[in-house]
PDB file of C-alpha atoms in Angstrom:
ATOM      1  CA  UNK A   1      83.314-242.373-188.799  1.00 68.00           C
ATOM      2  CA  UNK A   2      82.319-245.946-189.493  1.00 80.00           C
ATOM      3  CA  UNK A   3      84.075-248.935-187.996  1.00 82.00           C
ATOM      4  CA  UNK A   4      85.569-249.813-191.414  1.00 79.00           C
ATOM      5  CA  UNK A   5      86.692-246.226-191.898  1.00 82.00           C
ATOM      6  CA  UNK A   6      88.434-246.256-188.520  1.00 87.00           C
ATOM      7  CA  UNK A   7      90.054-249.602-189.286  1.00 89.00           C
ATOM      8  CA  UNK A   8      91.231-248.318-192.668  1.00 88.00           C
ATOM      9  CA  UNK A   9      92.753-245.289-190.956  1.00 91.00           C
ATOM     10  CA  UNK A  10      94.645-247.564-188.556  1.00 91.00           C
ATOM     11  CA  UNK A  11      95.861-249.752-191.424  1.00 91.00           C
ATOM     12  CA  UNK A  12      97.073-246.754-193.398  1.00 89.00           C
ATOM     13  CA  UNK A  13      98.838-245.418-190.300  1.00 93.00           C
ATOM     14  CA  UNK A  14     100.521-248.815-189.938  1.00 94.00           C
ATOM     15  CA  UNK A  15     101.535-248.637-193.606  1.00 92.00           C
ATOM     16  CA  UNK A  16     103.060-245.181-193.107  1.00 93.00           C
ATOM     17  CA  UNK A  17     104.997-246.338-190.029  1.00 95.00           C
ATOM     18  CA  UNK A  18     106.279-249.431-191.821  1.00 95.00           C
ATOM     19  CA  UNK A  19     107.381-247.414-194.853  1.00 93.00           C
ATOM     20  CA  UNK A  20     109.172-244.972-192.547  1.00 96.00           C
ATOM     21  CA  UNK A  21     110.979-247.809-190.755  1.00 96.00           C
ATOM     22  CA  UNK A  22     111.835-249.382-194.096  1.00 95.00           C
ATOM     23  CA  UNK A  23     113.311-246.106-195.404  1.00 95.00           C
ATOM     24  CA  UNK A  24     115.398-245.676-192.239  1.00 97.00           C
ATOM     25  CA  UNK A  25     116.689-249.232-192.470  1.00 96.00           C
ATOM     26  CA  UNK A  26     117.566-248.755-196.155  1.00 95.00           C
ATOM     27  CA  UNK A  27     119.620-245.664-195.312  1.00 96.00           C
ATOM     28  CA  UNK A  28     121.368-247.432-192.435  1.00 96.00           C
ATOM     29  CA  UNK A  29     122.016-250.568-194.499  1.00 94.00           C
ATOM     30  CA  UNK A  30     123.450-248.626-197.419  1.00 92.00           C
ATOM     31  CA  UNK A  31     125.734-246.605-195.144  1.00 94.00           C
ATOM     32  CA  UNK A  32     127.219-249.844-193.810  1.00 94.00           C
ATOM     33  CA  UNK A  33     128.872-250.344-197.210  1.00 91.00           C
ATOM     34  CA  UNK A  34     130.631-246.989-196.942  1.00 92.00           C
ATOM     35  CA  UNK A  35     131.619-247.524-193.322  1.00 94.00           C
ATOM     36  CA  UNK A  36     133.110-250.922-194.165  1.00 93.00           C
ATOM     37  CA  UNK A  37     135.127-249.501-197.048  1.00 91.00           C
ATOM     38  CA  UNK A  38     136.287-246.577-194.899  1.00 94.00           C
ATOM     39  CA  UNK A  39     137.443-248.844-192.076  1.00 94.00           C
ATOM     40  CA  UNK A  40     139.127-251.122-194.602  1.00 93.00           C
ATOM     41  CA  UNK A  41     141.044-248.174-196.074  1.00 94.00           C
ATOM     42  CA  UNK A  42     142.063-246.805-192.680  1.00 96.00           C
ATOM     43  CA  UNK A  43     143.265-250.160-191.357  1.00 96.00           C
ATOM     44  CA  UNK A  44     145.158-251.029-194.536  1.00 95.00           C
ATOM     45  CA  UNK A  45     146.811-247.601-194.502  1.00 96.00           C
ATOM     46  CA  UNK A  46     147.942-248.153-190.922  1.00 97.00           C
ATOM     47  CA  UNK A  47     148.939-251.789-191.481  1.00 96.00           C
ATOM     48  CA  UNK A  48     151.229-251.112-194.421  1.00 93.00           C
ATOM     49  CA  UNK A  49     152.854-248.065-192.820  1.00 95.00           C
ATOM     50  CA  UNK A  50     155.315-250.285-190.920  1.00 93.00           C
ATOM     51  CA  UNK A  51     156.071-254.030-190.806  1.00 90.00           C
ATOM     52  CA  UNK A  52     155.134-254.164-187.122  1.00 91.00           C
ATOM     53  CA  UNK A  53     151.611-253.053-188.007  1.00 95.00           C
ATOM     54  CA  UNK A  54     150.749-256.022-190.235  1.00 96.00           C
ATOM     55  CA  UNK A  55     148.763-257.594-187.403  1.00 96.00           C
ATOM     56  CA  UNK A  56     146.224-254.788-187.811  1.00 97.00           C
ATOM     57  CA  UNK A  57     145.075-256.574-190.970  1.00 97.00           C
ATOM     58  CA  UNK A  58     143.375-259.100-188.687  1.00 97.00           C
ATOM     59  CA  UNK A  59     140.924-256.379-187.628  1.00 97.00           C
ATOM     60  CA  UNK A  60     139.427-256.203-191.120  1.00 97.00           C
ATOM     61  CA  UNK A  61     137.806-259.670-191.138  1.00 97.00           C
ATOM     62  CA  UNK A  62     136.109-258.925-187.793  1.00 97.00           C
ATOM     63  CA  UNK A  63     134.840-255.616-189.119  1.00 96.00           C
ATOM     64  CA  UNK A  64     133.606-257.353-192.271  1.00 96.00           C
ATOM     65  CA  UNK A  65     131.796-260.070-190.314  1.00 97.00           C
ATOM     66  CA  UNK A  66     130.186-257.707-187.797  1.00 97.00           C
ATOM     67  CA  UNK A  67     129.126-255.041-190.296  1.00 97.00           C
ATOM     68  CA  UNK A  68     128.247-257.661-192.918  1.00 97.00           C
ATOM     69  CA  UNK A  69     125.959-259.468-190.487  1.00 97.00           C
ATOM     70  CA  UNK A  70     124.372-256.151-189.489  1.00 97.00           C
ATOM     71  CA  UNK A  71     123.870-255.436-193.205  1.00 96.00           C
ATOM     72  CA  UNK A  72     122.160-258.812-193.732  1.00 96.00           C
ATOM     73  CA  UNK A  73     119.878-258.361-190.712  1.00 95.00           C
ATOM     74  CA  UNK A  74     118.760-254.919-191.886  1.00 95.00           C
ATOM     75  CA  UNK A  75     118.328-256.102-195.473  1.00 93.00           C
ATOM     76  CA  UNK A  76     116.180-258.998-194.279  1.00 94.00           C
ATOM     77  CA  UNK A  77     114.020-256.656-192.174  1.00 95.00           C
ATOM     78  CA  UNK A  78     113.581-254.380-195.200  1.00 93.00           C
ATOM     79  CA  UNK A  79     112.428-257.379-197.237  1.00 90.00           C
ATOM     80  CA  UNK A  80     110.214-258.626-194.390  1.00 92.00           C
ATOM     81  CA  UNK A  81     108.459-255.276-194.167  1.00 93.00           C
ATOM     82  CA  UNK A  82     107.847-255.400-197.918  1.00 89.00           C
ATOM     83  CA  UNK A  83     106.482-258.953-197.724  1.00 89.00           C
ATOM     84  CA  UNK A  84     104.202-258.013-194.826  1.00 92.00           C
ATOM     85  CA  UNK A  85     102.849-255.030-196.742  1.00 91.00           C
ATOM     86  CA  UNK A  86     102.346-257.060-199.952  1.00 86.00           C
ATOM     87  CA  UNK A  87     100.702-260.081-198.359  1.00 86.00           C
ATOM     88  CA  UNK A  88      99.177-259.125-195.019  1.00 90.00           C
ATOM     89  CA  UNK A  89      98.506-255.418-194.971  1.00 90.00           C
ATOM     90  CA  UNK A  90      97.281-255.199-198.576  1.00 85.00           C
ATOM     91  CA  UNK A  91      94.825-258.031-197.869  1.00 84.00           C
ATOM     92  CA  UNK A  92      93.546-256.257-194.746  1.00 88.00           C
ATOM     93  CA  UNK A  93      93.101-252.981-196.650  1.00 86.00           C
ATOM     94  CA  UNK A  94      91.385-254.839-199.486  1.00 85.00           C
ATOM     95  CA  UNK A  95      88.966-256.515-197.049  1.00 83.00           C
ATOM     96  CA  UNK A  96      88.322-253.242-195.279  1.00 83.00           C
ATOM     97  CA  UNK A  97      87.581-251.349-198.497  1.00 81.00           C
ATOM     98  CA  UNK A  98      85.550-254.136-200.079  1.00 77.00           C
ATOM     99  CA  UNK A  99      87.646-254.231-203.243  1.00 71.00           C
ATOM    100  CA  UNK A 100      87.568-257.416-205.281  1.00 65.00           C
ATOM    101  CA  UNK A 101      90.628-259.638-205.517  1.00 59.00           C
ATOM    102  CA  UNK A 102      91.551-258.463-209.028  1.00 57.00           C
ATOM    103  CA  UNK A 103      92.503-254.957-207.879  1.00 59.00           C
ATOM    104  CA  UNK A 104      96.047-254.321-206.694  1.00 64.00           C
ATOM    105  CA  UNK A 105      96.176-252.177-203.597  1.00 65.00           C
ATOM    106  CA  UNK A 106      99.435-250.634-202.467  1.00 68.00           C
ATOM    107  CA  UNK A 107     100.634-251.424-205.983  1.00 68.00           C
ATOM    108  CA  UNK A 108     104.111-249.936-205.646  1.00 72.00           C
ATOM    109  CA  UNK A 109     104.996-252.775-203.305  1.00 73.00           C
ATOM    110  CA  UNK A 110     104.575-255.175-206.234  1.00 71.00           C
ATOM    111  CA  UNK A 111     105.448-252.916-209.179  1.00 68.00           C
ATOM    112  CA  UNK A 112     108.978-252.025-208.090  1.00 68.00           C
ATOM    113  CA  UNK A 113     109.809-255.725-207.837  1.00 69.00           C
ATOM    114  CA  UNK A 114     108.468-256.571-211.275  1.00 72.00           C
ATOM    115  CA  UNK A 115     110.699-254.775-213.766  1.00 78.00           C
ATOM    116  CA  UNK A 116     112.726-256.729-216.315  1.00 82.00           C
ATOM    117  CA  UNK A 117     116.096-255.705-214.854  1.00 85.00           C
ATOM    118  CA  UNK A 118     115.426-256.715-211.234  1.00 81.00           C
ATOM    119  CA  UNK A 119     117.276-260.033-211.377  1.00 86.00           C
ATOM    120  CA  UNK A 120     120.351-258.432-212.977  1.00 90.00           C
ATOM    121  CA  UNK A 121     120.387-255.649-210.353  1.00 90.00           C
ATOM    122  CA  UNK A 122     120.006-258.141-207.519  1.00 89.00           C
ATOM    123  CA  UNK A 123     122.891-260.230-208.878  1.00 93.00           C
ATOM    124  CA  UNK A 124     125.028-257.098-209.151  1.00 95.00           C
ATOM    125  CA  UNK A 125     124.117-256.154-205.578  1.00 93.00           C
ATOM    126  CA  UNK A 126     124.997-259.662-204.421  1.00 95.00           C
ATOM    127  CA  UNK A 127     128.431-259.327-206.069  1.00 96.00           C
ATOM    128  CA  UNK A 128     128.989-255.910-204.455  1.00 95.00           C
ATOM    129  CA  UNK A 129     127.955-257.255-201.043  1.00 95.00           C
ATOM    130  CA  UNK A 130     130.227-260.289-201.360  1.00 97.00           C
ATOM    131  CA  UNK A 131     133.167-258.115-202.460  1.00 96.00           C
ATOM    132  CA  UNK A 132     132.608-255.572-199.698  1.00 95.00           C
ATOM    133  CA  UNK A 133     131.994-257.883-196.765  1.00 96.00           C
ATOM    134  CA  UNK A 134     133.692-261.161-197.720  1.00 97.00           C
ATOM    135  CA  UNK A 135     136.328-260.617-200.398  1.00 96.00           C
ATOM    136  CA  UNK A 136     137.859-257.600-198.638  1.00 95.00           C
ATOM    137  CA  UNK A 137     138.207-259.668-195.453  1.00 96.00           C
ATOM    138  CA  UNK A 138     139.734-262.546-197.410  1.00 97.00           C
ATOM    139  CA  UNK A 139     142.210-260.164-199.052  1.00 96.00           C
ATOM    140  CA  UNK A 140     143.211-258.844-195.621  1.00 96.00           C
ATOM    141  CA  UNK A 141     143.751-262.401-194.351  1.00 97.00           C
ATOM    142  CA  UNK A 142     145.746-263.332-197.436  1.00 97.00           C
ATOM    143  CA  UNK A 143     147.884-260.216-197.097  1.00 96.00           C
ATOM    144  CA  UNK A 144     148.480-260.994-193.419  1.00 97.00           C
ATOM    145  CA  UNK A 145     149.478-264.591-194.154  1.00 96.00           C
ATOM    146  CA  UNK A 146     151.783-263.379-196.940  1.00 96.00           C
ATOM    147  CA  UNK A 147     153.442-260.571-194.963  1.00 95.00           C
ATOM    148  CA  UNK A 148     153.774-262.167-191.515  1.00 95.00           C
ATOM    149  CA  UNK A 149     156.091-265.143-191.404  1.00 92.00           C
ATOM    150  CA  UNK A 150     155.407-267.598-188.594  1.00 94.00           C
ATOM    151  CA  UNK A 151     152.841-265.741-186.495  1.00 95.00           C
ATOM    152  CA  UNK A 152     152.170-267.119-182.989  1.00 96.00           C
ATOM    153  CA  UNK A 153     149.926-270.187-182.869  1.00 97.00           C
ATOM    154  CA  UNK A 154     147.084-268.247-181.225  1.00 96.00           C
ATOM    155  CA  UNK A 155     147.152-265.623-183.986  1.00 97.00           C
ATOM    156  CA  UNK A 156     147.173-268.345-186.645  1.00 97.00           C
ATOM    157  CA  UNK A 157     144.203-270.005-184.957  1.00 97.00           C
ATOM    158  CA  UNK A 158     142.387-266.655-184.791  1.00 97.00           C
ATOM    159  CA  UNK A 159     142.996-266.044-188.495  1.00 97.00           C
ATOM    160  CA  UNK A 160     141.526-269.452-189.363  1.00 98.00           C
ATOM    161  CA  UNK A 161     138.443-268.648-187.289  1.00 98.00           C
ATOM    162  CA  UNK A 162     138.162-265.383-189.209  1.00 98.00           C
ATOM    163  CA  UNK A 163     138.365-267.310-192.466  1.00 98.00           C
ATOM    164  CA  UNK A 164     135.554-269.634-191.409  1.00 98.00           C
ATOM    165  CA  UNK A 165     133.400-266.712-190.282  1.00 98.00           C
ATOM    166  CA  UNK A 166     133.960-264.893-193.588  1.00 98.00           C
ATOM    167  CA  UNK A 167     132.999-268.002-195.557  1.00 98.00           C
ATOM    168  CA  UNK A 168     129.869-268.428-193.430  1.00 98.00           C
ATOM    169  CA  UNK A 169     129.023-264.762-194.004  1.00 98.00           C
ATOM    170  CA  UNK A 170     129.433-265.244-197.749  1.00 97.00           C
ATOM    171  CA  UNK A 171     126.956-268.127-197.665  1.00 97.00           C
ATOM    172  CA  UNK A 172     124.488-266.096-195.580  1.00 96.00           C
ATOM    173  CA  UNK A 173     124.707-263.125-197.937  1.00 96.00           C
ATOM    174  CA  UNK A 174     123.868-265.463-200.821  1.00 95.00           C
ATOM    175  CA  UNK A 175     121.000-267.122-198.933  1.00 93.00           C
ATOM    176  CA  UNK A 176     119.398-263.780-198.062  1.00 91.00           C
ATOM    177  CA  UNK A 177     119.702-262.303-201.569  1.00 87.00           C
ATOM    178  CA  UNK A 178     116.115-261.678-202.685  1.00 77.00           C
ATOM    179  CA  UNK A 179     115.877-262.453-206.383  1.00 74.00           C
ATOM    180  CA  UNK A 180     112.083-262.761-206.385  1.00 67.00           C
ATOM    181  CA  UNK A 181     109.884-260.676-208.662  1.00 60.00           C
ATOM    182  CA  UNK A 182     106.387-259.305-208.243  1.00 53.00           C
ATOM    183  CA  UNK A 183     104.531-260.696-205.291  1.00 51.00           C
TER     184      UNK A 183
END
């Protein structure tokens, strides 16, 4: 096997490993939505079962921030893998195979980002992410503030920290939304 053939084999093995990692991260990321909604439902069910349980609502913002941040990190890694494949790996494969610059190698990496509905889908996903990880936490805080009259100062302070963290998470989710098309 020639040196270029061996290099191409290594590059294709790298591609396969990256696609495998990307698929695993997609599955994990998508399951975080369901876990968040499940925890939200369980905590709300417990919290409204008795007036003494209203403080449990303060768990929801922490869950939203922790799982929301984990969601963002995984989503960014998924996008980073795609960018690496589109820009770096495709160029290495192209150089190794001697193809001219007009040919698209690993074309799916570009094609799936280039359909006419991508921006609409990404906006819809952004809305779903904001509702799941930010709005649900804000609703829990609002419900807590409405149902608990005069909580201790430390609890009030904690709830304001939760509010700030949820707002920061909302900004981060927006910043990391990938609306780009094609390359």
